[in-house]
Tab-separated table of C-alpha atoms in Angstrom:
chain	number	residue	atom	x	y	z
W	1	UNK	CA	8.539	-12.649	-12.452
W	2	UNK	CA	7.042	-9.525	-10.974
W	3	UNK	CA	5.782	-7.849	-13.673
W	4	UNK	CA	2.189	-8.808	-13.343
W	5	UNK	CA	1.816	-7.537	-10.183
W	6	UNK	CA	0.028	-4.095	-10.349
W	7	UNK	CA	2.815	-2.716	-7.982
W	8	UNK	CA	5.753	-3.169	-10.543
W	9	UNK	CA	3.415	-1.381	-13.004
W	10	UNK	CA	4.682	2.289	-13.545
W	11	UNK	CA	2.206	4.525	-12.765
W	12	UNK	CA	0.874	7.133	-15.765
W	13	UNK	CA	0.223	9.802	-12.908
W	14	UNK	CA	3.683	10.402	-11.956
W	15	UNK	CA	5.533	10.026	-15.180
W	16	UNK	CA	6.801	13.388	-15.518
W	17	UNK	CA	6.900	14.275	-11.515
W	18	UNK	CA	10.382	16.098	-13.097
W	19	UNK	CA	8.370	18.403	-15.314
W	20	UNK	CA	5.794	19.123	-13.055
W	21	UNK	CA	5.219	22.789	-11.226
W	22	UNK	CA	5.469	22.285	-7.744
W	23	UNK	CA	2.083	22.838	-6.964
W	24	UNK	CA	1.233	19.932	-9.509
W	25	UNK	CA	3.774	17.569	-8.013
W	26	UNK	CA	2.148	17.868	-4.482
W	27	UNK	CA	-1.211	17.681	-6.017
W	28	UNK	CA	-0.394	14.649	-7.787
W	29	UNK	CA	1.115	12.844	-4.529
W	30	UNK	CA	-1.182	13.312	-2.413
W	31	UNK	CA	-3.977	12.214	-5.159
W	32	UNK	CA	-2.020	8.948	-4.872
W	33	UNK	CA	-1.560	9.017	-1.174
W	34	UNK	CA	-5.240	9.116	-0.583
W	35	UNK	CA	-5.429	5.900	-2.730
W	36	UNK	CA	-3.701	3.995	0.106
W	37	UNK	CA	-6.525	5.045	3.291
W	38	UNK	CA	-9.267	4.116	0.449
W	39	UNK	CA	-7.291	0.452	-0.289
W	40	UNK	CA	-6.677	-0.214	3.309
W	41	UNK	CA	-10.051	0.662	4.390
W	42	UNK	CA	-11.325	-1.899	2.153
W	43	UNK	CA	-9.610	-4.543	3.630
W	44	UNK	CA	-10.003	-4.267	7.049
W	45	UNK	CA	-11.736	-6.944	7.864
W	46	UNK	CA	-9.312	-9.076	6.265
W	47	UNK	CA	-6.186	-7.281	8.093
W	48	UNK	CA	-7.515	-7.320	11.733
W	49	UNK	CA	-8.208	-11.520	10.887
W	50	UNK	CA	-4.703	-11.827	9.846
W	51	UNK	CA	-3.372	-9.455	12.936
W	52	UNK	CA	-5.974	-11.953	15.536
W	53	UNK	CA	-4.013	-15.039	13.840
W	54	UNK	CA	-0.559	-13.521	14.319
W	55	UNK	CA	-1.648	-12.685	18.125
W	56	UNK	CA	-3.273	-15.932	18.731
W	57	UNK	CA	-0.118	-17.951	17.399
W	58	UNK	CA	2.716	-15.626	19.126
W	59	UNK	CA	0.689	-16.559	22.682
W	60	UNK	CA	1.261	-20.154	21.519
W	61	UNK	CA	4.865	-19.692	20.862
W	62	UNK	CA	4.937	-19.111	17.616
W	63	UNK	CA	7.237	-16.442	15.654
W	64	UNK	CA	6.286	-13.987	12.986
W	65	UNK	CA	9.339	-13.584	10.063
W	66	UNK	CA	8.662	-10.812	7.642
């Protein structure tokens, strides 16, 4: 069921994170840290909409279930 979703995928970067030097490892992770500012950014717009429509419902009584 999930395994179209390009978050189930397993990543070819961090394959052999076990064989890695420790320098390489760190390297690696924070490569693929950086990722998530750059993804985020893109969607900012999008996110503060969807935090305004959370807001805007909560003042009207309405709950938020995650």
């Amino acid at each position: 069921m999930l395994e179209h979703l390009t978050t189930e995928t397993r990543n070819e970067k961090t394959m052999n994170l076990d064989e890695m030097s420790i320098f390489d490892f760190l390297t690696t992770m924070n490569e693929e840290d950086e990722k998530v500012a750059s993804a985020i950014k893109k969607e900012l717009s999008s996110i503060a909409k969807a935090v305004e429509a959370i807001i805007e419902a909560k003042k009207q009584g309405g709950a938020l279930f995650i």
